[in-house]
XYZ file of C-alpha atoms in Angstrom:
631
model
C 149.179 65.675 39.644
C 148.251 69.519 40.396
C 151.752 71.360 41.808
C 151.498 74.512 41.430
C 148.900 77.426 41.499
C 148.093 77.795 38.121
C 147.398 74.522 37.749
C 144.932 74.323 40.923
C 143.578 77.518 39.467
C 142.533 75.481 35.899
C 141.759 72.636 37.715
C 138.972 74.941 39.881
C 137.639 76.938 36.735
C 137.398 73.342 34.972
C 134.601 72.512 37.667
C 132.920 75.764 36.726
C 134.833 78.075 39.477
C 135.015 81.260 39.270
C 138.738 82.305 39.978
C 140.720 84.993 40.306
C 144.441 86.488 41.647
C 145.108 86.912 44.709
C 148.102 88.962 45.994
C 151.074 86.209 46.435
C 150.932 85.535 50.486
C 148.298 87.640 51.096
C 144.007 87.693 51.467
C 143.659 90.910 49.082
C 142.725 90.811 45.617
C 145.255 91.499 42.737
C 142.730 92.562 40.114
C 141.288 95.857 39.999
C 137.767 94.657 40.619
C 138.199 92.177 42.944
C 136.227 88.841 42.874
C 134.303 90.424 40.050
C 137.024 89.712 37.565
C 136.485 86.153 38.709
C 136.328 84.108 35.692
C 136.177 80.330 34.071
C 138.215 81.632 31.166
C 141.186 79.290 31.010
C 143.087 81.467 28.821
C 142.778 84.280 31.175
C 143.268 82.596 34.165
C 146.824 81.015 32.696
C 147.726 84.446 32.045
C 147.417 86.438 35.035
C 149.129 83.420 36.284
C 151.840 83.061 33.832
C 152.876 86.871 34.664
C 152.379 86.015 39.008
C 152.787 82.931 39.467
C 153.016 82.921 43.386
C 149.436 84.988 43.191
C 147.157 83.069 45.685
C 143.809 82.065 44.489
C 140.728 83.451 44.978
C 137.215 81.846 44.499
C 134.418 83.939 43.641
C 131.016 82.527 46.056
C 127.394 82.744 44.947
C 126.476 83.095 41.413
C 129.892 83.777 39.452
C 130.339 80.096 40.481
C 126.948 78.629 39.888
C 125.865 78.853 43.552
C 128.267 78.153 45.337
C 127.642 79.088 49.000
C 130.396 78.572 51.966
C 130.505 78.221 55.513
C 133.424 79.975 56.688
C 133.879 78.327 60.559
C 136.838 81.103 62.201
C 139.215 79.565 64.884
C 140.959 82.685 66.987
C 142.625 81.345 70.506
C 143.551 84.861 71.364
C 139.863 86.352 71.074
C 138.324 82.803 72.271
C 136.394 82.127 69.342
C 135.840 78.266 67.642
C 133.517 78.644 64.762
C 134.351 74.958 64.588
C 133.008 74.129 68.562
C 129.712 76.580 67.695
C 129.075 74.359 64.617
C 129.564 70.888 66.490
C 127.147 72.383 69.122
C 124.596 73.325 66.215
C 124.766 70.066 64.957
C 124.172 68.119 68.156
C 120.765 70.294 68.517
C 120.014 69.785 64.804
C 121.530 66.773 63.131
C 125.016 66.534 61.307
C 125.745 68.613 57.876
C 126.470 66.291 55.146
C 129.610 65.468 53.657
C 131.193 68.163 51.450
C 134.310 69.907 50.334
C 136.139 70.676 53.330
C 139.745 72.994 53.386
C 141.424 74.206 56.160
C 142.545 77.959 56.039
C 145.755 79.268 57.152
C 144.534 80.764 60.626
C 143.132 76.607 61.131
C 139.623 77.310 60.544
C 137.515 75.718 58.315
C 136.207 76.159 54.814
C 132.496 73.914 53.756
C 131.162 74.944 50.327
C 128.230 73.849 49.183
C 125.865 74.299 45.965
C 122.603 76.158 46.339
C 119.736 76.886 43.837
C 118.637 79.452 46.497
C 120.413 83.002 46.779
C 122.710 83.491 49.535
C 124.304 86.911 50.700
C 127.659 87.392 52.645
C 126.570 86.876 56.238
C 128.995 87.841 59.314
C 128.876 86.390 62.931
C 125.674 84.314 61.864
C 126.461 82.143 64.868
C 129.738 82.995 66.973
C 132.643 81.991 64.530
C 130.937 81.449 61.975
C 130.551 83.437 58.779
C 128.586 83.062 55.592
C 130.431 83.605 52.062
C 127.729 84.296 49.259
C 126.966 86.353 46.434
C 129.925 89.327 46.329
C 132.069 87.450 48.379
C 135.324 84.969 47.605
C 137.331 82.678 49.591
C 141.381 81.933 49.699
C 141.675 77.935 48.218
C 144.231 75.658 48.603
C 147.128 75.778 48.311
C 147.492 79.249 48.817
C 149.539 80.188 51.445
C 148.284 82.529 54.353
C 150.563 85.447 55.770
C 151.675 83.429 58.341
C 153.264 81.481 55.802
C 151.000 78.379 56.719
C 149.551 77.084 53.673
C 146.124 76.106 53.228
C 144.995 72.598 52.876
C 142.123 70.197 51.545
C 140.827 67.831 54.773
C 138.292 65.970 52.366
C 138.496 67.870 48.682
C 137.673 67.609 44.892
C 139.481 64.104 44.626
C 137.691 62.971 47.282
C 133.941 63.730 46.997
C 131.992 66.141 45.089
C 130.746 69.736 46.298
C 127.450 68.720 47.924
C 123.670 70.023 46.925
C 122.853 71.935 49.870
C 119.656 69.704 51.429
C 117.824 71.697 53.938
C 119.412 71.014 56.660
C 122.337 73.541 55.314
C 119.507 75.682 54.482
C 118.418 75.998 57.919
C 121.861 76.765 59.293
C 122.730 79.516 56.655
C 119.152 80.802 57.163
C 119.985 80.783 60.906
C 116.910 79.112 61.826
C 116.835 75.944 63.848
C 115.950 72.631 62.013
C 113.474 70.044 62.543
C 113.896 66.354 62.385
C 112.707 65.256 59.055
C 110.557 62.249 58.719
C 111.957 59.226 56.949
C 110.543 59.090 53.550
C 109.141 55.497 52.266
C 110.238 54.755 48.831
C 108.366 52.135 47.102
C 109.715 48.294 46.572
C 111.869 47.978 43.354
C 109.722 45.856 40.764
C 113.126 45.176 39.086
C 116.581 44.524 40.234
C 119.051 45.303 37.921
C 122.422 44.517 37.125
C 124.605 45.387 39.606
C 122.472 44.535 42.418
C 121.276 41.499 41.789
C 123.065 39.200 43.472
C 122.881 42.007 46.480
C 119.464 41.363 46.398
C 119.239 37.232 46.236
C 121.949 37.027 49.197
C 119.381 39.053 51.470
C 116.592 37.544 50.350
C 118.548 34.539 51.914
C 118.948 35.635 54.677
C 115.525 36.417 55.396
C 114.097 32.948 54.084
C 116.627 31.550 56.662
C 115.438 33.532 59.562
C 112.004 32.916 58.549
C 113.154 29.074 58.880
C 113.000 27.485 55.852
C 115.138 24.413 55.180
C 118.008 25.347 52.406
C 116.142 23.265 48.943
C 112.919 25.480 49.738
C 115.039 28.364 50.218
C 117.117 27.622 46.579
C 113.778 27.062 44.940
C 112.544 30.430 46.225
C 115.496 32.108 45.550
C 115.647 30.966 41.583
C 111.648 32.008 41.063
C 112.661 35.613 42.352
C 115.276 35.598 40.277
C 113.487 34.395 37.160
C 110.924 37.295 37.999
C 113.281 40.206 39.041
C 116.557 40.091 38.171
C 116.975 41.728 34.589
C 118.725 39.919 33.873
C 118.468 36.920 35.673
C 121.538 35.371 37.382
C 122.849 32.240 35.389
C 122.312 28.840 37.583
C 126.286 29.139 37.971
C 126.139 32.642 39.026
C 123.929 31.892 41.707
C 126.187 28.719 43.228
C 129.217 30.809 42.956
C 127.675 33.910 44.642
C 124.493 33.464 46.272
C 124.404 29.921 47.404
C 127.422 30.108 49.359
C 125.249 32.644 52.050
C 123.409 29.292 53.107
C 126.105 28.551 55.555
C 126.162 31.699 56.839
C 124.821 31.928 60.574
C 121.812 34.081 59.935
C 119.912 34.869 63.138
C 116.484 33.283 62.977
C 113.892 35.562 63.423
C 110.263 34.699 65.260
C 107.428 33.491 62.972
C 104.896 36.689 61.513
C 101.731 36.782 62.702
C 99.035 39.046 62.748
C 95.396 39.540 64.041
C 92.487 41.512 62.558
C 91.734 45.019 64.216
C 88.176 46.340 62.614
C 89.015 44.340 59.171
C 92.612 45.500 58.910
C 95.505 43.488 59.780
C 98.538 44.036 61.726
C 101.302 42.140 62.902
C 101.143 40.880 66.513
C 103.677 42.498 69.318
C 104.435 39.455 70.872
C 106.295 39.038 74.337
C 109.364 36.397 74.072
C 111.360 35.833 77.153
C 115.100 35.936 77.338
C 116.518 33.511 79.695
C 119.084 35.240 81.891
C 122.273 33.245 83.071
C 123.753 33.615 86.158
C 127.424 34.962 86.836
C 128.046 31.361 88.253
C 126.803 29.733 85.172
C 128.316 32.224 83.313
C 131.971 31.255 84.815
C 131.646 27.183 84.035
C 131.135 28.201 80.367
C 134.188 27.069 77.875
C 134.203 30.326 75.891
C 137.331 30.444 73.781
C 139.781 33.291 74.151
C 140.225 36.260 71.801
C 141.268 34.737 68.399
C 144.534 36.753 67.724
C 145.512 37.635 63.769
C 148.985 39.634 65.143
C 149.672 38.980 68.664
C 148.533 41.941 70.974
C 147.608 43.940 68.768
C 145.157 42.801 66.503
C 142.594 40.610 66.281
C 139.556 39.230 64.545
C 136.654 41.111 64.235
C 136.095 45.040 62.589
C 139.070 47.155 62.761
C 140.808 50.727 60.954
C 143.930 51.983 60.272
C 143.651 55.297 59.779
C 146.110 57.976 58.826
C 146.604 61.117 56.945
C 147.368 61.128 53.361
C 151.078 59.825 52.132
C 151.788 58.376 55.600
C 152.564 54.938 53.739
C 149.043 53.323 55.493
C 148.776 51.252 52.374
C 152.532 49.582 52.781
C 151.609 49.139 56.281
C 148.584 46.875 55.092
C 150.223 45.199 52.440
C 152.660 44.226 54.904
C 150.382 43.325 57.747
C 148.936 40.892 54.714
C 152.284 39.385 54.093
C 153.439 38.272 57.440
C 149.879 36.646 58.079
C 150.327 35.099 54.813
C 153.716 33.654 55.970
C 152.895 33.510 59.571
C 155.830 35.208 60.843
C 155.855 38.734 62.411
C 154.966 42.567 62.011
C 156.418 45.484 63.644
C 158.176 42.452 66.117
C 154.750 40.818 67.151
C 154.238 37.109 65.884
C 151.018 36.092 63.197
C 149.047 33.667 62.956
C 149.634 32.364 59.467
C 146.161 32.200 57.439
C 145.540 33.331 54.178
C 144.700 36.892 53.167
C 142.276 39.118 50.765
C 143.594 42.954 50.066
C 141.401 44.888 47.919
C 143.417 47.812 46.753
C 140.515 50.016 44.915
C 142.429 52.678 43.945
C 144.975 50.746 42.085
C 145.610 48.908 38.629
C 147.486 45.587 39.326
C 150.818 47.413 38.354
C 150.716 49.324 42.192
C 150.315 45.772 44.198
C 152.787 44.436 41.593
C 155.605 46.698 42.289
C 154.737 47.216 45.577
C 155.026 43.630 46.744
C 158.535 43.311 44.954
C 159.684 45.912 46.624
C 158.815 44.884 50.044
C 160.110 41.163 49.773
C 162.975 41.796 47.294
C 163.638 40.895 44.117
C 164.716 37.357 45.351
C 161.770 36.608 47.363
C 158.914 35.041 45.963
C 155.834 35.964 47.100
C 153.102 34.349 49.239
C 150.237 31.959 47.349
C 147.535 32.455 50.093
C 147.705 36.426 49.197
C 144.545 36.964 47.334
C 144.151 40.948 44.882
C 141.264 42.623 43.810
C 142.035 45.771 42.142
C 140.280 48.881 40.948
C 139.523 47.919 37.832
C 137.321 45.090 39.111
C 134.983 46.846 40.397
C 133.790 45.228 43.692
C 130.815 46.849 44.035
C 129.664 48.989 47.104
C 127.992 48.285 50.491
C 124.215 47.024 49.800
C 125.545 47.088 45.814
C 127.060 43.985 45.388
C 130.177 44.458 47.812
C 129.057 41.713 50.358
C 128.322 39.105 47.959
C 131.427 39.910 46.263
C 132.978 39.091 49.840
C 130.890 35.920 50.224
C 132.178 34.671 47.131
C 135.726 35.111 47.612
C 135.545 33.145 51.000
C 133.602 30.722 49.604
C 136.455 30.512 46.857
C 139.129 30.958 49.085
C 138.530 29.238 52.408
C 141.504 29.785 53.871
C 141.251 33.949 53.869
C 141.397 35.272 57.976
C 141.657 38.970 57.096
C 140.055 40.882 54.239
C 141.660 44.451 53.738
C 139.418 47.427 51.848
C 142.078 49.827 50.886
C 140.173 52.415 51.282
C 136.912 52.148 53.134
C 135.931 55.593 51.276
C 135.499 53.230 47.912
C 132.881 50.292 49.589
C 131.155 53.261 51.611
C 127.361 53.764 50.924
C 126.767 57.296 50.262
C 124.391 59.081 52.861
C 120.588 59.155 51.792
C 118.528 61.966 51.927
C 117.274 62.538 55.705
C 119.706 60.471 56.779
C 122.502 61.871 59.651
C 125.858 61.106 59.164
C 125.783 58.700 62.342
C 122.732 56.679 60.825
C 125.199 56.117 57.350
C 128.007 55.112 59.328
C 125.855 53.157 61.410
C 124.345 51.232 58.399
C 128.211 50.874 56.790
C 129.701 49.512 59.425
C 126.809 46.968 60.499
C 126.878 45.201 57.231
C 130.494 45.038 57.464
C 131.119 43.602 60.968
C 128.427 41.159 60.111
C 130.686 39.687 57.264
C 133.900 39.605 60.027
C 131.641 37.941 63.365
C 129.781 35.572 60.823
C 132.916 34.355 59.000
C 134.681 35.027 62.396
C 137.541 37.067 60.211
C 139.661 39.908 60.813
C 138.246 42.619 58.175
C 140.445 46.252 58.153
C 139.111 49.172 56.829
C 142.078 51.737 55.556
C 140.538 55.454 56.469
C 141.818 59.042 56.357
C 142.138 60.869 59.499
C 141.359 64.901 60.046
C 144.060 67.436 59.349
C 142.760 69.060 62.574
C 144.036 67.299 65.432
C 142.182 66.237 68.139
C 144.842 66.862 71.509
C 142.381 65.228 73.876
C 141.584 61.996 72.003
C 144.025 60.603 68.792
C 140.960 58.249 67.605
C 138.771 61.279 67.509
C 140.766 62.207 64.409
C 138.938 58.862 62.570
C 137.289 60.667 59.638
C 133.426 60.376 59.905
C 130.598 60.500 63.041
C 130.964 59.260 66.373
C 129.870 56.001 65.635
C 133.008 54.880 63.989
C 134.692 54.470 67.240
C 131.440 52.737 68.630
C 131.302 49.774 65.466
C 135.453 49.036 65.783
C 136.844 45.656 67.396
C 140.216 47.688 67.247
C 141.668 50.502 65.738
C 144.610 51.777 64.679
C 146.084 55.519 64.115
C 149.448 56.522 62.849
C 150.764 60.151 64.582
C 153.711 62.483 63.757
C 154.445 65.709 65.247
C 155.910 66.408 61.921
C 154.987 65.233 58.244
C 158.371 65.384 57.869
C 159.404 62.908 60.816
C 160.947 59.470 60.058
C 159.347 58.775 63.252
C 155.497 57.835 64.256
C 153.087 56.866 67.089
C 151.415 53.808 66.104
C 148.204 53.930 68.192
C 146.156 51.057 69.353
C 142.804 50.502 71.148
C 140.143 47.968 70.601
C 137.840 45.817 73.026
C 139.043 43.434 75.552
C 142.551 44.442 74.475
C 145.250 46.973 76.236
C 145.530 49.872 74.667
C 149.311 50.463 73.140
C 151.717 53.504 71.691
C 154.502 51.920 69.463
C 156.901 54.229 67.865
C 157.649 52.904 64.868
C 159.791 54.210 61.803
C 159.253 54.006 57.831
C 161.968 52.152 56.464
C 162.370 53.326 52.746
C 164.985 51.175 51.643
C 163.135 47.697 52.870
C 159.669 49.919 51.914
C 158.340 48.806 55.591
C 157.289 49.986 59.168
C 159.713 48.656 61.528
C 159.032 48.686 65.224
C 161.751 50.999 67.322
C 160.036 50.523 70.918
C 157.446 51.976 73.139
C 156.107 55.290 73.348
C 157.439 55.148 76.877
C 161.035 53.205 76.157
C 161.839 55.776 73.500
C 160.654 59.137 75.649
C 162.959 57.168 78.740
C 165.752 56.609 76.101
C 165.518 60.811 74.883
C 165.689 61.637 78.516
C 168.304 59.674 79.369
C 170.684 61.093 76.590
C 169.376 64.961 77.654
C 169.962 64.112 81.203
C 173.510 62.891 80.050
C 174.039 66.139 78.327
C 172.540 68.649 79.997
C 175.043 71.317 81.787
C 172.405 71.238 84.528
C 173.284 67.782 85.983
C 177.058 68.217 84.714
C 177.792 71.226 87.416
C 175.544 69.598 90.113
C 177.711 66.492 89.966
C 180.728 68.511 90.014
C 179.342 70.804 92.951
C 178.671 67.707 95.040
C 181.625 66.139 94.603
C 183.874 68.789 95.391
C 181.756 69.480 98.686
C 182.075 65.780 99.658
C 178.991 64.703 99.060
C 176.549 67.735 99.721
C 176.287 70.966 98.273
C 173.424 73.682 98.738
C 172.849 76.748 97.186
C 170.232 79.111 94.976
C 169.374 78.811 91.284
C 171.324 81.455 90.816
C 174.273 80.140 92.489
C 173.852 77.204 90.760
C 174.300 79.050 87.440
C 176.726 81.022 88.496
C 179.075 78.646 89.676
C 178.839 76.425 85.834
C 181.351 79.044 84.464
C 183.784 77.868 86.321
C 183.510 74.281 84.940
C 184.646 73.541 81.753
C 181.582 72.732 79.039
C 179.332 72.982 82.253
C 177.823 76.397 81.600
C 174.586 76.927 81.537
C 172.457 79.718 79.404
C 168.756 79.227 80.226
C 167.273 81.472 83.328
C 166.677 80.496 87.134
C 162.874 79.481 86.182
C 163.846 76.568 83.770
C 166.743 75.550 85.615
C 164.362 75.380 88.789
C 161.905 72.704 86.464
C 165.162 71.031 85.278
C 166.021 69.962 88.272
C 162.583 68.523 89.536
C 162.543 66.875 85.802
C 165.582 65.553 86.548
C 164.495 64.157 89.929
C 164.443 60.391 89.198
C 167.795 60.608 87.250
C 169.889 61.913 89.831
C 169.029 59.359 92.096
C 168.704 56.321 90.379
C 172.090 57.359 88.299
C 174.276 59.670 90.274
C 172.875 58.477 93.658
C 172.032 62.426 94.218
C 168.802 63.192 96.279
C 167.839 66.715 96.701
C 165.234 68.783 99.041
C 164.015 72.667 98.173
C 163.484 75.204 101.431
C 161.528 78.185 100.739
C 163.078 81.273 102.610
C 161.420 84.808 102.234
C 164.398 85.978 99.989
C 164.827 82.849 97.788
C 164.743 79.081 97.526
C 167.497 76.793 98.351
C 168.141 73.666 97.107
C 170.468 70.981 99.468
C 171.900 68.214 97.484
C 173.595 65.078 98.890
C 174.828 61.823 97.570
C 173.570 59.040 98.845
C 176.932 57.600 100.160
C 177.635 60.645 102.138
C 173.866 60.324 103.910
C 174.622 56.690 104.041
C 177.977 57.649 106.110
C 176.304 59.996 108.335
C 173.658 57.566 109.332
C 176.231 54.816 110.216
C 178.302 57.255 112.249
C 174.888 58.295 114.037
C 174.239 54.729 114.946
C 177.867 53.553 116.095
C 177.834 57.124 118.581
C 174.280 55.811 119.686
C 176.052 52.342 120.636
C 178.642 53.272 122.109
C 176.411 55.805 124.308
């Protein structure tokens, strides 16, 4: 684990960085020459940082650090620039960048570095907020900290994903020119399948016999010659019942029969015209169509759903323990489960990490579940098209009793992006394979994701790491929210189809090393109210004001402050404005609690406010009706 600055510094001139000091909080270089005394020299570089430790670090661009270009995206409220808005426009005109290093500075902009084999100068204001760092030029890495004391941050960094080869898309935006779409290339059929994808391969090749029609012995036969002919080497007959086979009695869509015509002695495939029966909404309403299969209660069900959250926000013990109370079919975060067995692949882990961290969840007294299936790291599952859904197939064919399959994390099984190919289209092809495995198998299958540093005020699900069409592919979702790090409290937020959407505040428990529920979004901002309302000086002196005017009282802001200093622990300190939006926040309170009602008049000189308790208006009206009687 990399702590301190020196140690990010080796750790960057290990990866053949260029690095250099940096004055401690500050942008400016410490060395003499600048980023020209940038340097992969470890023994220098421990050094300069042996004698200042607290120097920030500096990373030379262009050729000092074998090409490295950067796209520096500048985020300034105050002068209304959002290098980070001008790139999303670019994008949406030219096609996504691909996935890359990725920091976020100190001021909140952005940082993407790239490698390029082509020679790139320093480039200012290429496109509004948005600056080019190049060949003489250096940027400020994590975790540096900026003047304003904020410190700067990885979103997606080195152990993440590598620095990416700039493809020409990135060419065209640090040109400046406008990119065209690219045309998919055809690459030609594999002749041979090798290990590793084999059983990949004889699953789809399934699945296309099937929708082509064939009963399951023809398909079996086919599948064995293909194997005997591709595979190197072939699958053992035991290897193909334990991982292939089991695909039979999967419900692949058939598919209409091929045929073709000659055109002038060539031949192509017919475009024929099948009709789709519609149903009408009547028809549609005597149909037995069973209800949303639930895995928790209300909040999640079967089908393709995330978790996503930043990094060391305990996500993983919030899976592991979503897997144990469907395992034992009793509840999470207060909402009952369905008790079914469970899969959890935890890729990043040995089988010491599960180990410990299942003990420390249920105790040392506890034993744990036997319908709680682990796949670790060192397994190696495979990704998706590489072996990952066969390796799924297999364990429910093993397992029939599995109802939700966690992937902890979703970055592991992902398919890299292929050349041409937009960051949608990837996520497109990820998540289709994937929610094909959950509606076929009808299983719950979560994906644990990281969410963006950069926070998304509008939309919390916007914050799911990747293109737009994660949202678009997810049965539900799920996104854990602080306003601090720090905070022992979260939002837990849910959407998802045909479900309503929820905010849970929940709370990390660290002795029981689980998520508890605490309440509503709403029950706990009521409950915060309720105890400022009870303590505010405000409410205190307007009580006391009514009261000792039998029931009514009127008066200024100003008055109203004036007269708390002559209550004991009534006074109050802020100004007339936010005692004036107190007491309209306040509104509700007084009434339903003190039985207070108030109306505002606006006069030229100021605005007065005339309170009255609802048992003095309640006496006036009576008297006003007895007088009206007795008239």
């Amino acid at each position: 684990m990399r702590e301190s600055l020196k140690e990010w510094a080796l750790y960057y001139a290990s990866m053949g960085l260029a690095v250099f000091p940096l004055r401690p909080k500050d942008k400016r270089p410490a060395t003499v020459n600048g980023c020209k005394a940038a340097t992969t020299n470890k023994e220098q570089i421990a050094g300069w940082w042996d004698k200042h430790p607290d120097s920030n670090i500096g990373i030379a661009t262009g050729r000092l650090s074998g090409g490295l270009v950067v796209i520096d995206l500048d985020i300034d409220e105050n002068k209304g620039v959002n290098g980070y808005d001008s790139l999303k426009a670019w994008q949406r005109e030219n096609g996504e960048l691909q996935e890359t290093w990725q920091s976020i500075t100190g001021r909140g902009g952005y940082h993407l570095l790239y490698m390029s084999a082509s020679t790139h100068k320093n480039r200012v204001g290429l496109y509004e907020g948005i600056d080019i760092r190049g060949d003489g030029g250096y940027i400020v890495a994590p975790p540096s900290i900026h003047p304003n004391g904020r410190k700067y941050e990885w979103e997606q960094g080195p152990d993440e994903i590598a620095i990416a080869q700039a493809d020409r898309r990135v060419a065209d935006l640090l040109n400046g020119t406008v990119s065209k779409k690219q045309e998919k290339q055809d690459f030609p059929p594999m002749e041979k399948i090798p290990e590793g994808c084999r059983t990949d391969a004889m699953v789809r090749l399934v699945g296309r016999l099937k929708g082509d029609g064939l009963a399951d012995e023809s398909i079996r036969a086919a599948v064995r010659s293909e194997n005997e002919k591709l595979c190197v080497p072939p699958l053992t007959e035991r290897e193909l019942e334990k991982t292939v086979f089991p695909a039979l009695s999967r419900g692949w869509q058939a598919e209409r029969p091929y045929a073709a015509v000659t055109d002038n002695g060539k031949t192509r495939p017919v475009k024929e015209f099948k009709p789709v029966k519609a149903i009408t909404a009547a028809e549609l309403g005597e149909m037995d169509i069973p209800p949303i299969t639930w895995l928790v209660r209300d909040i999640l069900p079967v089908g393709l759903s995330m978790i996503g959250a930043p990094s060391k926000y305990f996500k993983s013990y919030m899976a592991l323990g979503l897997c144990l109370a469907i395992c034992r079919g009793g509840k999470f975060l207060g909402f009952d489960c369905e008790k079914h067995g469970c899969l959890y692949l935890d890729l990043e882990s040995t089988k010491r990490r599960p180990k410990s961290r299942i003990e420390q969840i249920t105790g040392p007294f506890d034993k744990p579940p036997g319908n709680l299936y682990i796949i670790t790291g060192e397994q190696n599952v495979g990704r998706i098209g590489e072996g990952f859904e066969a390796q799924v197939e297999h364990q429910l064919a093993e397992h029939p009793d599995i109802k939700l399959i966690v992937v902890d994390v979703f970055q592991l099984v992902k398919k890299p992006k292929g050349r041409s190919q937009s960051d949608y289209d990837c996520d497109y092809e990820n998540f289709k394979a994937i929610k094909q495995i959950a509606d076929t198998h009808d299983i719950g299958l979560t994906l644990i994701h990281h969410t963006r540093k950069m926070k998304d005020p509008t939309d919390v699900f916007n914050e799911l790491s990747g293109s737009v069409g994660v949202m678009g592919a997810l049965d539900c979702a799920w996104v854990i929210s602080k306003d601090d790090r720090y905070a022992a409290e979260a939002t837990l937020h849910i959407t998802g189809r045909d479900m309503e959407a929820q905010k849970l505040k929940i709370r990390f428990n660290k002795k029981k090393f689980q998520w508890e529920y605490i309440g509503t979004e709403e029950d706990i901002e009521n409950q915060r109210l309720m105890f400022e309302y009870e303590q505010s000086p405000v409410v205190a002196t307007i009580r006391k004001l009514v009261n000792q005017g039998g029931g009514h009282w009127e008066g200024s802001v100003s008055d109203l402050i004036g007269a708390s200093k002559y209550f004991a622990g009534c006074i109050i300190y802020d100004d007339s404005r936010k005692v004036g939006k107190l007491i309209g926040k306040y509104e509700s309170y007084l009434a339903g609690i003190d039985g207070i009602i108030y109306e505002m008049k606006k006069t030229s000189k100021k605005n007065v406010y005339i309170f009255n308790s609802t048992d003095s208006i309640n006496s006036i009206n009576s008297t006003d009706s007895i007088n009206s009687i007795s008239g």
